[in-house]
Each structure stands twice: as structure tokens, then as C-alpha cells.
PDB file of C-alpha atoms in Angstrom:
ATOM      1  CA  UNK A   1     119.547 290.811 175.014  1.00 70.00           C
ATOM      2  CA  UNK A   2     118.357 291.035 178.809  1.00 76.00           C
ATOM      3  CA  UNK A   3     115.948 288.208 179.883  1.00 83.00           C
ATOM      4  CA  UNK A   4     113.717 288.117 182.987  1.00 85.00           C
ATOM      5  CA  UNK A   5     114.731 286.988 185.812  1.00 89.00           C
ATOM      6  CA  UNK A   6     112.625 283.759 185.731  1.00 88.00           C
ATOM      7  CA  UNK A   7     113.806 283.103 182.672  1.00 88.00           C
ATOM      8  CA  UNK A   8     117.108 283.304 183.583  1.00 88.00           C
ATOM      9  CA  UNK A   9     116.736 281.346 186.514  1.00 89.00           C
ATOM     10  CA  UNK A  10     115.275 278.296 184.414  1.00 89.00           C
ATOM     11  CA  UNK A  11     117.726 278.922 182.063  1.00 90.00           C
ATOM     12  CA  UNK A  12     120.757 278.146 184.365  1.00 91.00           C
ATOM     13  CA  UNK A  13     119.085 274.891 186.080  1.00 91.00           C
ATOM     14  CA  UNK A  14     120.397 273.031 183.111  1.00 90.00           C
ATOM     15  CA  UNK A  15     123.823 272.490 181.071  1.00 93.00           C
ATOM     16  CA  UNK A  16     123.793 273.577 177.534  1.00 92.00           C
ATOM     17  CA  UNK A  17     123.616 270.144 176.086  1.00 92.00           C
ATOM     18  CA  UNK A  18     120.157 269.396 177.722  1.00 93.00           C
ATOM     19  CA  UNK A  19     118.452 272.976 176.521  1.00 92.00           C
ATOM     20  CA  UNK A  20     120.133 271.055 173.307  1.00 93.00           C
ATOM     21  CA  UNK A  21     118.531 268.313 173.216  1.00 93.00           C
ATOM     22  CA  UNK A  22     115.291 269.552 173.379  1.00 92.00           C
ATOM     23  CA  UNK A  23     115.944 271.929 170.674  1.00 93.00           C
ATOM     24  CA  UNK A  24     114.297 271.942 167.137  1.00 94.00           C
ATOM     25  CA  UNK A  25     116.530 269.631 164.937  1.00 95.00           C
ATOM     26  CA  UNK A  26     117.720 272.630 162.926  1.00 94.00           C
ATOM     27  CA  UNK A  27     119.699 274.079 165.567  1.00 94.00           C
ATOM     28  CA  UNK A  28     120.937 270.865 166.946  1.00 93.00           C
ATOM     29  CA  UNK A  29     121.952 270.071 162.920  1.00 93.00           C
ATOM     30  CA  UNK A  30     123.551 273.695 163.016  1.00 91.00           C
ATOM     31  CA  UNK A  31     125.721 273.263 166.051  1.00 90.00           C
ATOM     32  CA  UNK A  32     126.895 269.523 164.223  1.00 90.00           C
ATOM     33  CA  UNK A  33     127.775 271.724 161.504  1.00 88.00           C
ATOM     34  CA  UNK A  34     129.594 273.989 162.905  1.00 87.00           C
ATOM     35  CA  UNK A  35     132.006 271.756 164.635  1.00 85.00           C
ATOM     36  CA  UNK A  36     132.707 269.645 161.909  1.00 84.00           C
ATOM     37  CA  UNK A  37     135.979 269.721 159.444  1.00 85.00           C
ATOM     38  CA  UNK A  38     133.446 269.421 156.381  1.00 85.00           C
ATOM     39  CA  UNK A  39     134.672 272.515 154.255  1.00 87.00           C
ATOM     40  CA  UNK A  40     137.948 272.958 152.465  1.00 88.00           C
ATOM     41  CA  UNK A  41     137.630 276.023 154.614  1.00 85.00           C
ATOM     42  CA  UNK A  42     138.044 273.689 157.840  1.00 87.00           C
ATOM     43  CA  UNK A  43     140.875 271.756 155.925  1.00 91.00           C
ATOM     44  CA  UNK A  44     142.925 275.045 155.607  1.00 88.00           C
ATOM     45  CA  UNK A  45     143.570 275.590 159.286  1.00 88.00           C
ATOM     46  CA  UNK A  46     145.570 272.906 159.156  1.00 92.00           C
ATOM     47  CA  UNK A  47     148.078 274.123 156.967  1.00 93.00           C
ATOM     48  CA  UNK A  48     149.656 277.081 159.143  1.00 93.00           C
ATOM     49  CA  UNK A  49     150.179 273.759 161.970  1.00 92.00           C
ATOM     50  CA  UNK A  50     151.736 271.782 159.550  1.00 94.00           C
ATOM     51  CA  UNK A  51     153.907 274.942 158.357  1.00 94.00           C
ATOM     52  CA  UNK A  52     154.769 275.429 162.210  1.00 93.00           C
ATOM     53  CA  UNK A  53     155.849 271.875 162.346  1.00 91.00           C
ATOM     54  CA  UNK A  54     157.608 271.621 159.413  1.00 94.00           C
ATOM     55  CA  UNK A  55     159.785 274.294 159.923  1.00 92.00           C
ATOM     56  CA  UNK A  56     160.110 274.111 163.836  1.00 90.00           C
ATOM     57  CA  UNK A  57     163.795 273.241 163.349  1.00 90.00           C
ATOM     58  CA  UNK A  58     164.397 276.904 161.753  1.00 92.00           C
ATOM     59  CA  UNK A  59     163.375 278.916 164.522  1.00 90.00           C
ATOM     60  CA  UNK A  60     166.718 280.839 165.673  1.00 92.00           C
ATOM     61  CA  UNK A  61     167.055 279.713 168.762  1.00 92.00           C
ATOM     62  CA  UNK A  62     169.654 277.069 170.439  1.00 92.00           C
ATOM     63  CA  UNK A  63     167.473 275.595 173.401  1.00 94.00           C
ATOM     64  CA  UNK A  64     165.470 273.003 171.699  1.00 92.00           C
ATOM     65  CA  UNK A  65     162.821 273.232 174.879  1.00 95.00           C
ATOM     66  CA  UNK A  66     162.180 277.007 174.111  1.00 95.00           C
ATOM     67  CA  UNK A  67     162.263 276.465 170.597  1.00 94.00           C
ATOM     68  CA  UNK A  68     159.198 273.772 170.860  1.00 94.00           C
ATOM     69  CA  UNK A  69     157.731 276.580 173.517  1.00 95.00           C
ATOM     70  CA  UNK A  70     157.416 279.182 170.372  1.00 95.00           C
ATOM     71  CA  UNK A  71     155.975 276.518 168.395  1.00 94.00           C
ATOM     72  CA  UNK A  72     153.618 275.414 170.879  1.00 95.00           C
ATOM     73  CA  UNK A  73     152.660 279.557 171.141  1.00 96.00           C
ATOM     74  CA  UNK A  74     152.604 279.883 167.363  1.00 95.00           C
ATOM     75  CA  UNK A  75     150.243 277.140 166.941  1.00 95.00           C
ATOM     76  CA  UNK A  76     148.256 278.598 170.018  1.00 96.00           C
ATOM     77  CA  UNK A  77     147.569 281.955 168.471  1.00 96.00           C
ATOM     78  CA  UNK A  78     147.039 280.676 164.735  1.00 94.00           C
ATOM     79  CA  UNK A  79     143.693 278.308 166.691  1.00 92.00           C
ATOM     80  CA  UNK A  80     142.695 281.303 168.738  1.00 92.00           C
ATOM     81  CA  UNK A  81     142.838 283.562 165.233  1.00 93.00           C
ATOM     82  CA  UNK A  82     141.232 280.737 163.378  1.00 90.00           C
ATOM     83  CA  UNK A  83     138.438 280.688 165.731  1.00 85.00           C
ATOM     84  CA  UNK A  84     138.129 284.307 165.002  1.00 87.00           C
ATOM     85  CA  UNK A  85     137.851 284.522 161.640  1.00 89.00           C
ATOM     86  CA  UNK A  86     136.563 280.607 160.685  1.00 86.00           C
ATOM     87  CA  UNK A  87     132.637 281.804 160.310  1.00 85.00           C
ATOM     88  CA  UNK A  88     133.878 284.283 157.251  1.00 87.00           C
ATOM     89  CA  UNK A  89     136.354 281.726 155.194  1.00 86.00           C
ATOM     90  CA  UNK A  90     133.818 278.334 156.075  1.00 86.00           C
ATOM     91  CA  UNK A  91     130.508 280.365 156.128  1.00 85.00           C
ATOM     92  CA  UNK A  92     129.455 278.411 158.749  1.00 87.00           C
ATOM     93  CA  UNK A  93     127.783 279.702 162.312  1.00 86.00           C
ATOM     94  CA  UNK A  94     129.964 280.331 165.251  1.00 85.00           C
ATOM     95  CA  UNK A  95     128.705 278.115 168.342  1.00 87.00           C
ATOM     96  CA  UNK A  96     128.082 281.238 170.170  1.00 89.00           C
ATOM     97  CA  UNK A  97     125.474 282.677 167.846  1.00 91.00           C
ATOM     98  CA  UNK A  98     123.803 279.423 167.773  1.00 93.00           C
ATOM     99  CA  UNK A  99     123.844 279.387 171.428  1.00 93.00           C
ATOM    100  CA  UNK A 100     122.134 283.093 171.319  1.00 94.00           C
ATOM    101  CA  UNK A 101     119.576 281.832 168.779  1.00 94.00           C
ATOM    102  CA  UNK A 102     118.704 278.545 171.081  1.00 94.00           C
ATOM    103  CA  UNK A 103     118.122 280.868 173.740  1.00 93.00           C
ATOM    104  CA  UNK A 104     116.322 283.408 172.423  1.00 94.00           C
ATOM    105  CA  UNK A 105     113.705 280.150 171.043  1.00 94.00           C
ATOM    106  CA  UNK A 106     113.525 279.206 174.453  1.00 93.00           C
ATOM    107  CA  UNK A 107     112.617 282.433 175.717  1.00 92.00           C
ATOM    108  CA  UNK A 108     110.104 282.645 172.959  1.00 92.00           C
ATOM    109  CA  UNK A 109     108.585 279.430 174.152  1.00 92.00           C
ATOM    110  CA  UNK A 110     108.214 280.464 177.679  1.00 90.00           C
ATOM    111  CA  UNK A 111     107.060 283.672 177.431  1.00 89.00           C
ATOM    112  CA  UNK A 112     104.224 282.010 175.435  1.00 89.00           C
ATOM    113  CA  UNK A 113     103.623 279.552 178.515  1.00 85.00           C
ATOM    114  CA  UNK A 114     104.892 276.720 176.927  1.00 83.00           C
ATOM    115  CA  UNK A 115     108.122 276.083 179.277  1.00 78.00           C
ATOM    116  CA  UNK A 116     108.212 275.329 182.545  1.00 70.00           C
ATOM    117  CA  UNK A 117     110.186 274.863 185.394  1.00 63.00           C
ATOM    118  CA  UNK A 118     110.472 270.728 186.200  1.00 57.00           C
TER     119      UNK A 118
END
């Protein structure tokens, strides 16, 4: 979505956390949500680590460095996957949307006069 200029400007005078905090609760109890391990959905990202771990020693390779290197990668991409897919298996929001849905409120609110620059 494009915003005005103005908008934009006012939107960029302040980190994330402050737009935030002045934020109707639901999207602040949202974002709390969504980076919690609350859902056995959360719990299962766990188990591909542990499975990584566990069988570390198995990886068919002689230096023990590299071997902890493939591990280390393994783990890397199963997070960056997880992150992918973890609104689908936990139904829960990804921080992203919420941070598009804060915004858009806050654009709401100052298009109807009711923000201002401080």
C-alpha cells in the first residue's frame, strides 16, 4: 500500500516499538502472541533441532569442525523454513502482517486528523 509522503515521514521519526506502544491493546496482544512458544505448533520446531543434534555424529564427514558447520547450516535453514511456513501449522499472525495492520491504523488515524507530528 503507498502512503503519503507526510505520512511516511511521521511514520519513520519513531522505532516500531513506540508506534507499539501506542497501539490498541489488540494488536499489541497479537504481536505477544505471535512470538510466543504457546502452541504445540511452536513446540514442533523444536524437534527437527533436536533431530540435527542428535544425530550430528552421523553426518559422513571426518573433520569434526565441518561436520558441526553442516549442522549449524541445517539448523539455519530448518528456522528460516519454519519462519516460512509457522503462520499455517500455529495459525497464528506473522509479525509482518501485524506490522502492516498497525500501520495501516495509524494511517487511518491521521488521515482523520487525529495524529500528529510531536
Amino acid at each position: 500500500m503507498q502512503y503519503e509522503k507526510e505520512f511516511e515521514e511521521l511514520w519513520s521519526s519513531k522505532p516500531f516499538k513506540d508506534w507499539m506502544a501506542a497501539a490498541p491493546s489488540r494488536f499489541q496482544e497479537q504481536l505477544r502472541r505471535s512470538k510466543g512458544m504457546n502452541t504445540a505448533g511452536d513446540w514442533l520446531a523444536l524437534v527437527p533441532i533436536a533431530l540435527v543434534i542428535v544425530y550430528m555424529d552421523r553426518i559422513p564427514v571426518d573433520n569434526e569442525l565441518l561436520r558441526f558447520g553442516i549442522a549449524a547450516l541445517a539448523i539455519l535453514a530448518w528456522f528460516v523454513v519454519w519462519e516460512l511456513i509457522k503462520p499455517y501449522v500455529t495459525n497464528k499472525r506473522s509479525e509482518s502482517e501485524i506490522r502492516d495492520e498497525v500501520r495501516q491504523h495509524f494511517h487511518q488515524e491521521w488521515k482523520a486528523g487525529r495524529l500528529r507530528k510531536d
